[in-house]
PDB file of C-alpha atoms in Angstrom:
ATOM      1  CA  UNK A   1      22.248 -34.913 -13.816  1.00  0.00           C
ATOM      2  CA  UNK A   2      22.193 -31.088 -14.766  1.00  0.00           C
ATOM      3  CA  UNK A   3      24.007 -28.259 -13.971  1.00  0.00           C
ATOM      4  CA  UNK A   4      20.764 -25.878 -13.791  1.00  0.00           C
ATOM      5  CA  UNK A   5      20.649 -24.000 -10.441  1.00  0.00           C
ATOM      6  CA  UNK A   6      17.805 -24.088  -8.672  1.00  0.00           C
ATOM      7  CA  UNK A   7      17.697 -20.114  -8.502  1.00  0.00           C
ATOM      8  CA  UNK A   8      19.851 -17.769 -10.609  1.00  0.00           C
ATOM      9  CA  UNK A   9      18.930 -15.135  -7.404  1.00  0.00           C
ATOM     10  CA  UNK A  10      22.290 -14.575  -5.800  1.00  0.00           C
ATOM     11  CA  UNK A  11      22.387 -12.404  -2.280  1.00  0.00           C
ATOM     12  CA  UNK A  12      25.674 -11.445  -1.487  1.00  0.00           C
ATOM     13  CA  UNK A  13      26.115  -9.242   1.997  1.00  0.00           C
ATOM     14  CA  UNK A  14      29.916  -8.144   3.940  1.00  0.00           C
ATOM     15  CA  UNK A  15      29.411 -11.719   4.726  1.00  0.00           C
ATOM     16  CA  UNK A  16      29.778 -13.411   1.512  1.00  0.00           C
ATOM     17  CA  UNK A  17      26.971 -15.239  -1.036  1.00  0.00           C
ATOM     18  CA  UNK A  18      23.904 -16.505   0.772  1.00  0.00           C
ATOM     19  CA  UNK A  19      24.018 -20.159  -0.253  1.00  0.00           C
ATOM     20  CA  UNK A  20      20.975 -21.402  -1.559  1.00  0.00           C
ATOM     21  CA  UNK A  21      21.116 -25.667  -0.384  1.00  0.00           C
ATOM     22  CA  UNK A  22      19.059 -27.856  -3.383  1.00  0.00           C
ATOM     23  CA  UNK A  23      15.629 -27.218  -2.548  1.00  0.00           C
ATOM     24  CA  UNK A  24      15.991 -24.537  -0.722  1.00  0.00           C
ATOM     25  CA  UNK A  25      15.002 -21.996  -3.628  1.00  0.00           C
ATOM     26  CA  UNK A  26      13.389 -23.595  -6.681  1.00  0.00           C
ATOM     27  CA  UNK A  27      10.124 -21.979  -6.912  1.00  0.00           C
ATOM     28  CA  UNK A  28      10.772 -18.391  -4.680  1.00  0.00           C
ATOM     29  CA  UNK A  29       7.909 -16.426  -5.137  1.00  0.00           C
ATOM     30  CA  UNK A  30       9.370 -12.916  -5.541  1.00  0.00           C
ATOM     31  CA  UNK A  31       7.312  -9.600  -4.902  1.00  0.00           C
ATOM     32  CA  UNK A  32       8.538  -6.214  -6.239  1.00  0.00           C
ATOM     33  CA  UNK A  33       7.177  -3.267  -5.225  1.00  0.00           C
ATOM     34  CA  UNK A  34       7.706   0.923  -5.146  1.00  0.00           C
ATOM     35  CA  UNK A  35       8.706   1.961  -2.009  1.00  0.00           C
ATOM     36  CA  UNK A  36       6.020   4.547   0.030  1.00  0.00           C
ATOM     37  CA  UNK A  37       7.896   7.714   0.071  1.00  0.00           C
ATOM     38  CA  UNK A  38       5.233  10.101  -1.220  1.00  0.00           C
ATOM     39  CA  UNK A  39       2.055  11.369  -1.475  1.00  0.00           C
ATOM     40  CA  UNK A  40      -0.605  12.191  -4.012  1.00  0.00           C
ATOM     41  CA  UNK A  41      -2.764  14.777  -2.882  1.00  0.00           C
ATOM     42  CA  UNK A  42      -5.831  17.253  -4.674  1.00  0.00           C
ATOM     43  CA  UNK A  43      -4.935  20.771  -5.488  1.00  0.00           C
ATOM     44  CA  UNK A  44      -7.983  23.552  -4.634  1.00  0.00           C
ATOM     45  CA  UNK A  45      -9.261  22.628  -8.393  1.00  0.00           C
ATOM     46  CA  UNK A  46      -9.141  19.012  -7.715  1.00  0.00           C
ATOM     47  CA  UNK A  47      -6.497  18.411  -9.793  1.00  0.00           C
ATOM     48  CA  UNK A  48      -4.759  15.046  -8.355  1.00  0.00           C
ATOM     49  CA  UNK A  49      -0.540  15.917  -8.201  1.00  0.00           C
ATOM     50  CA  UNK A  50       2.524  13.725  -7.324  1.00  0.00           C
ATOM     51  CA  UNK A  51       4.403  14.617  -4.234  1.00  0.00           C
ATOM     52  CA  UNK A  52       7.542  12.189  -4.890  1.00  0.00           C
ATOM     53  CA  UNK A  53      11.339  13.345  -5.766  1.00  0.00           C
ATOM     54  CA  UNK A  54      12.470  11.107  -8.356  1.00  0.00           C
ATOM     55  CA  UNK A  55      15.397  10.030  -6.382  1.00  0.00           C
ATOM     56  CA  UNK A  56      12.878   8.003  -4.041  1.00  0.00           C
ATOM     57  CA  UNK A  57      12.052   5.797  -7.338  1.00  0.00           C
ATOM     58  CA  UNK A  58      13.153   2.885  -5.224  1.00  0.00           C
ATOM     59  CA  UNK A  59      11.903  -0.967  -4.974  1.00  0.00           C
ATOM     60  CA  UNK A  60      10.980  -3.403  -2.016  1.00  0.00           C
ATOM     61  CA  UNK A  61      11.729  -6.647  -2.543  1.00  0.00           C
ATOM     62  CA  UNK A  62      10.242  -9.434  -0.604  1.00  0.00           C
ATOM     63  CA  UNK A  63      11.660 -13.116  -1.209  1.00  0.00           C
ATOM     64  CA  UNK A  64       9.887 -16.245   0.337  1.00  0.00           C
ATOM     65  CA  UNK A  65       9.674 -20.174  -0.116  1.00  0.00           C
ATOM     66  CA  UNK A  66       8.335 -22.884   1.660  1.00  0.00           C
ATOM     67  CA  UNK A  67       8.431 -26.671   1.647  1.00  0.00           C
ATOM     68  CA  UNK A  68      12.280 -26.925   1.340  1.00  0.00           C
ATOM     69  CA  UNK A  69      15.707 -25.793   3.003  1.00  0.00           C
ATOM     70  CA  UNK A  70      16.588 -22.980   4.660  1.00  0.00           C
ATOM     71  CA  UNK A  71      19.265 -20.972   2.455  1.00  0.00           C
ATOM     72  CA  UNK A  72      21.840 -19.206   4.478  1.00  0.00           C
ATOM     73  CA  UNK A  73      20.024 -15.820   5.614  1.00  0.00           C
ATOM     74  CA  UNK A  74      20.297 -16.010   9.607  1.00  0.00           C
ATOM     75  CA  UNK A  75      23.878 -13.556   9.650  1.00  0.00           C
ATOM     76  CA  UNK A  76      22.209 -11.081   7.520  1.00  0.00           C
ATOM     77  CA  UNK A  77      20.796  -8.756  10.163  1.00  0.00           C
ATOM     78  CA  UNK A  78      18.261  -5.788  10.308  1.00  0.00           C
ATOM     79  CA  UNK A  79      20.132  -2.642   7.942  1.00  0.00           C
ATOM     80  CA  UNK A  80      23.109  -4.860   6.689  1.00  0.00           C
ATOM     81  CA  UNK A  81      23.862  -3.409   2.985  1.00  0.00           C
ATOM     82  CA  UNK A  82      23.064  -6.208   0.171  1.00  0.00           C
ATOM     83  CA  UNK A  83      23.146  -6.512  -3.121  1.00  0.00           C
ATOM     84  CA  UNK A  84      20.834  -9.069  -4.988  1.00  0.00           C
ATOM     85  CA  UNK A  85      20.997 -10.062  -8.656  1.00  0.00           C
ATOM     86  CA  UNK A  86      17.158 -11.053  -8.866  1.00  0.00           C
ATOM     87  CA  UNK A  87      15.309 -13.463 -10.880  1.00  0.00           C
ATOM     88  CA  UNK A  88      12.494 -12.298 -12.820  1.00  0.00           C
ATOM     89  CA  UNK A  89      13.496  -9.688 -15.697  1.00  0.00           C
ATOM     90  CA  UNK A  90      12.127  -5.946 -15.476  1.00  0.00           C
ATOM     91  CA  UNK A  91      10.703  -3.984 -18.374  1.00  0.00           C
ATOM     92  CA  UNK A  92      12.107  -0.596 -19.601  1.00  0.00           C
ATOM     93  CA  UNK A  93      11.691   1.312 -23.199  1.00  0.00           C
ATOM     94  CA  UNK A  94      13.867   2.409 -25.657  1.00  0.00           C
ATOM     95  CA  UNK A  95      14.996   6.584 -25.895  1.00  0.00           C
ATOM     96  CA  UNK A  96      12.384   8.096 -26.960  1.00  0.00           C
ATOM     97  CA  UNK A  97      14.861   9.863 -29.378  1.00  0.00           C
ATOM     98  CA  UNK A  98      16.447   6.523 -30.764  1.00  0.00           C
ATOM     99  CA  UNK A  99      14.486   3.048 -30.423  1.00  0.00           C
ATOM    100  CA  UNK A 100      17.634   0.819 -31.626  1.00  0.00           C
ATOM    101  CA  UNK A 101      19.449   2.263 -27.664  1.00  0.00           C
ATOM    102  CA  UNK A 102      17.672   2.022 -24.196  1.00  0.00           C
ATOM    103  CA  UNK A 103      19.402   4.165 -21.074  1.00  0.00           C
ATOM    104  CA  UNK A 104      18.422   0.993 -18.180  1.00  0.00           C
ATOM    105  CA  UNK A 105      17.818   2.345 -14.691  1.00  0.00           C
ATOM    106  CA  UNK A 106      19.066   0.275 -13.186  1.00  0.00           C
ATOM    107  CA  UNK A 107      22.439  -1.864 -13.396  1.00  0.00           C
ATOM    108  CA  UNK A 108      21.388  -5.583 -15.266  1.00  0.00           C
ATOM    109  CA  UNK A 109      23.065  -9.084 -14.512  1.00  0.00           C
ATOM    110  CA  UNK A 110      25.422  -9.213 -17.224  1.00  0.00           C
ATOM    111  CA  UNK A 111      24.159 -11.121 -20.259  1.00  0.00           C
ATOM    112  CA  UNK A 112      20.525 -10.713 -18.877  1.00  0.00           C
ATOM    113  CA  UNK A 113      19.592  -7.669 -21.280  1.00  0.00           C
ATOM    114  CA  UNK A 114      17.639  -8.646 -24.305  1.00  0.00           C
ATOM    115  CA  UNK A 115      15.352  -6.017 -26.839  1.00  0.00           C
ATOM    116  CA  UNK A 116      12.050  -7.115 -28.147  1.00  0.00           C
ATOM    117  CA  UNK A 117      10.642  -5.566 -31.609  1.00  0.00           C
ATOM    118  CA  UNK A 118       7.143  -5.139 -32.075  1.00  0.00           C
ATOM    119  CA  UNK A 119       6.349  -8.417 -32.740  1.00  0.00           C
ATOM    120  CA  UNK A 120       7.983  -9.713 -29.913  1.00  0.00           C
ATOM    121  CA  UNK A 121      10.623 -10.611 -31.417  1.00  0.00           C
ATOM    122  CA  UNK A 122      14.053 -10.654 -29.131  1.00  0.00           C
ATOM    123  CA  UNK A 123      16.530  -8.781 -30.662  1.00  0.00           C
ATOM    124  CA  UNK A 124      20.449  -9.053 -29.043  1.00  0.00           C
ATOM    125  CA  UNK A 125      22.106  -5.960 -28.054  1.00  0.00           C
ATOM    126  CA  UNK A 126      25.535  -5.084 -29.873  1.00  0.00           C
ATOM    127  CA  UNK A 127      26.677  -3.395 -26.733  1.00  0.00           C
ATOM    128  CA  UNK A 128      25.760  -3.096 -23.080  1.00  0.00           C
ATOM    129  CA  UNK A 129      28.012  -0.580 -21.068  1.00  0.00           C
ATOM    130  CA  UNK A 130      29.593  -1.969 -17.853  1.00  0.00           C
ATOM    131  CA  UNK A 131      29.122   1.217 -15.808  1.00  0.00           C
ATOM    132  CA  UNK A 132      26.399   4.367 -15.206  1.00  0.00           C
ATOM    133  CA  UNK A 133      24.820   5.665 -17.077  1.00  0.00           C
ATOM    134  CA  UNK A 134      23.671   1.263 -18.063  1.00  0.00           C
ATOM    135  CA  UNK A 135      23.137   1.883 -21.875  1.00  0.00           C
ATOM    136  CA  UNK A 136      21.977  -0.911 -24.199  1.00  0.00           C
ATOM    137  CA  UNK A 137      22.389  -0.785 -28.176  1.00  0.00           C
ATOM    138  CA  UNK A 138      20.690  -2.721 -30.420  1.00  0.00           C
ATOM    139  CA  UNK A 139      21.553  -3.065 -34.164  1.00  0.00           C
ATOM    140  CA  UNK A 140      17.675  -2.143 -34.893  1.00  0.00           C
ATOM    141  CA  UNK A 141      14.734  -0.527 -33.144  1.00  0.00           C
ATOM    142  CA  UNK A 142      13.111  -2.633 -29.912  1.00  0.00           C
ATOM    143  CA  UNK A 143       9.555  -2.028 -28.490  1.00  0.00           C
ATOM    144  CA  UNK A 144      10.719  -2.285 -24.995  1.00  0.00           C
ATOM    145  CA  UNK A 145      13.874  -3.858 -23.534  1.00  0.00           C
ATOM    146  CA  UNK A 146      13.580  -6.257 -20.710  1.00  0.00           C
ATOM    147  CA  UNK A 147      16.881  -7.286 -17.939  1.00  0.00           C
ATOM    148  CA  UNK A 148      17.538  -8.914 -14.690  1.00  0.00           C
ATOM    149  CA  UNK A 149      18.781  -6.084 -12.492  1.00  0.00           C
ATOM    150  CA  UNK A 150      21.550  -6.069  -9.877  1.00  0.00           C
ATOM    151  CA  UNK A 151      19.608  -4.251  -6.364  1.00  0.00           C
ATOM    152  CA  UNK A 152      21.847  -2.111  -4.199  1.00  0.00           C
ATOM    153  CA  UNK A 153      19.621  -2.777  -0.824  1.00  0.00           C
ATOM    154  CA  UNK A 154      19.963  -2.871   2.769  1.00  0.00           C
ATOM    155  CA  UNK A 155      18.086  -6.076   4.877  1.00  0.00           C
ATOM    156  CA  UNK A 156      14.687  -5.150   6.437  1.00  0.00           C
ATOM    157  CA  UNK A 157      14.051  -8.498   7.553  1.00  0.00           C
ATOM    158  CA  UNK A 158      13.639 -12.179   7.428  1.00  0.00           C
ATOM    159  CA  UNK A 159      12.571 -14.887   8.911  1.00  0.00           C
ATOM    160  CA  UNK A 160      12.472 -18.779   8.861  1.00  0.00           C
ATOM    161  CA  UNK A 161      10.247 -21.789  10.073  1.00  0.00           C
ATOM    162  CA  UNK A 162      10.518 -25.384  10.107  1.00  0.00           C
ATOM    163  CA  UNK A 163       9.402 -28.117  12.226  1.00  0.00           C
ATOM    164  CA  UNK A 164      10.221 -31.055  14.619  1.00  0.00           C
ATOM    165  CA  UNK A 165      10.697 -33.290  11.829  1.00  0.00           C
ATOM    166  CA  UNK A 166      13.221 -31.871   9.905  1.00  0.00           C
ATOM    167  CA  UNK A 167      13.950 -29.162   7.328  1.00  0.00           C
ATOM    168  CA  UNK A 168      11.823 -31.028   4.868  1.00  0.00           C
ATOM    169  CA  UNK A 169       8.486 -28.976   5.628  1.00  0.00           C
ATOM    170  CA  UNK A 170      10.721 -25.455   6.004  1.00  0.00           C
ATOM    171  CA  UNK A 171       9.700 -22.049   5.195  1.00  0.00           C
ATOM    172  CA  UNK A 172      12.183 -18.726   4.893  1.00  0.00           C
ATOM    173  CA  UNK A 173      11.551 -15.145   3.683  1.00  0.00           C
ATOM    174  CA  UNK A 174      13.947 -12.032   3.475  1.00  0.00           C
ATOM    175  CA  UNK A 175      12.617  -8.280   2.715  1.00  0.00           C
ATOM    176  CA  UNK A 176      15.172  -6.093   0.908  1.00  0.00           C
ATOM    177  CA  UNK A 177      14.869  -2.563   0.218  1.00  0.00           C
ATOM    178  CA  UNK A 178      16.614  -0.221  -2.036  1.00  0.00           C
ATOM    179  CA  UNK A 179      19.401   2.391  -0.933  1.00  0.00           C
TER     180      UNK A 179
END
């Protein structure tokens, strides 16, 4: 027997953890993606600009499975604040001023942070500060540093299926979104 979880995703709302039943999350397929608060438009040269305030550098996040359990997602409700610790790592780089220290944008699952040199090499940090400004410092230069980030988000949706003959054949999803 092993003590491997089938997820290391972890949605916690006012409500407590979602609980994630064996089977009910091996396998989520996870889809990150910018939110739509901007345009691009053409300036009287055709010149192509950004219309987008930095502070709307936020992430969707949709979550689904099928052909398990249903975790515990039916009390989280439409605009219900959320916080998710999600599975697959995100890539940032280094300062530009100082490769061996990376300022991460967002907050990382603690002991998720790793650096990779050149050569793809992973390289430990030395330190990882526990508050904002999320700083990283390695003993030598990385190429890029790579984390599992903690999402501050409020619930768009979700939904769930199954059938008459049982939970075996069940589907679930859950869209997240930035504050």
């Amino acid at each position: 027997m092993t003590d491997t979880p089938d997820t290391y995703l972890t949605i916690t709302s006012e409500l407590g953890s979602v609980v994630f039943p064996v089977g009910s999350a091996r396998g989520i397929d996870v889809d990150v993606q910018p939110i739509d608060a901007g345009e691009m438009r053409r300036t009287v040269n055709g010149t192509l600009v950004g219309l987008v305030n930095p502070a709307f550098r936020k992430l969707r996040v949709s979550l689904s499975h099928s052909g398990g359990r249903v975790p515990t997602i039916i009390g989280l409700w439409r605009r219900m604040p959320a916080t998710a610790e999600m599975t697959d790592p995100v890539e940032e780089l280094p300062s530009a001023e100082d490769a061996s220290e990376a300022v991460l944008s967002r907050q990382p699952v603690a002991g998720s942070v790793s650096g990779y040199d050149a050569d793809g090499t992973e390289v430990v940090p030395t330190s990882v500060s526990g508050a904002a400004p999320w700083t990283a410092v390695f003993a030598g230069d990385v190429a890029y540093v790579s984390y599992r980030p903690v999402l501050s988000c409020l619930v768009s949706t979700w939904t769930r299926a199954g059938n008459d003959w049982g939970r075996g054949g069940a589907s679930w999803s859950i869209e997240l979104e930035e504050v």
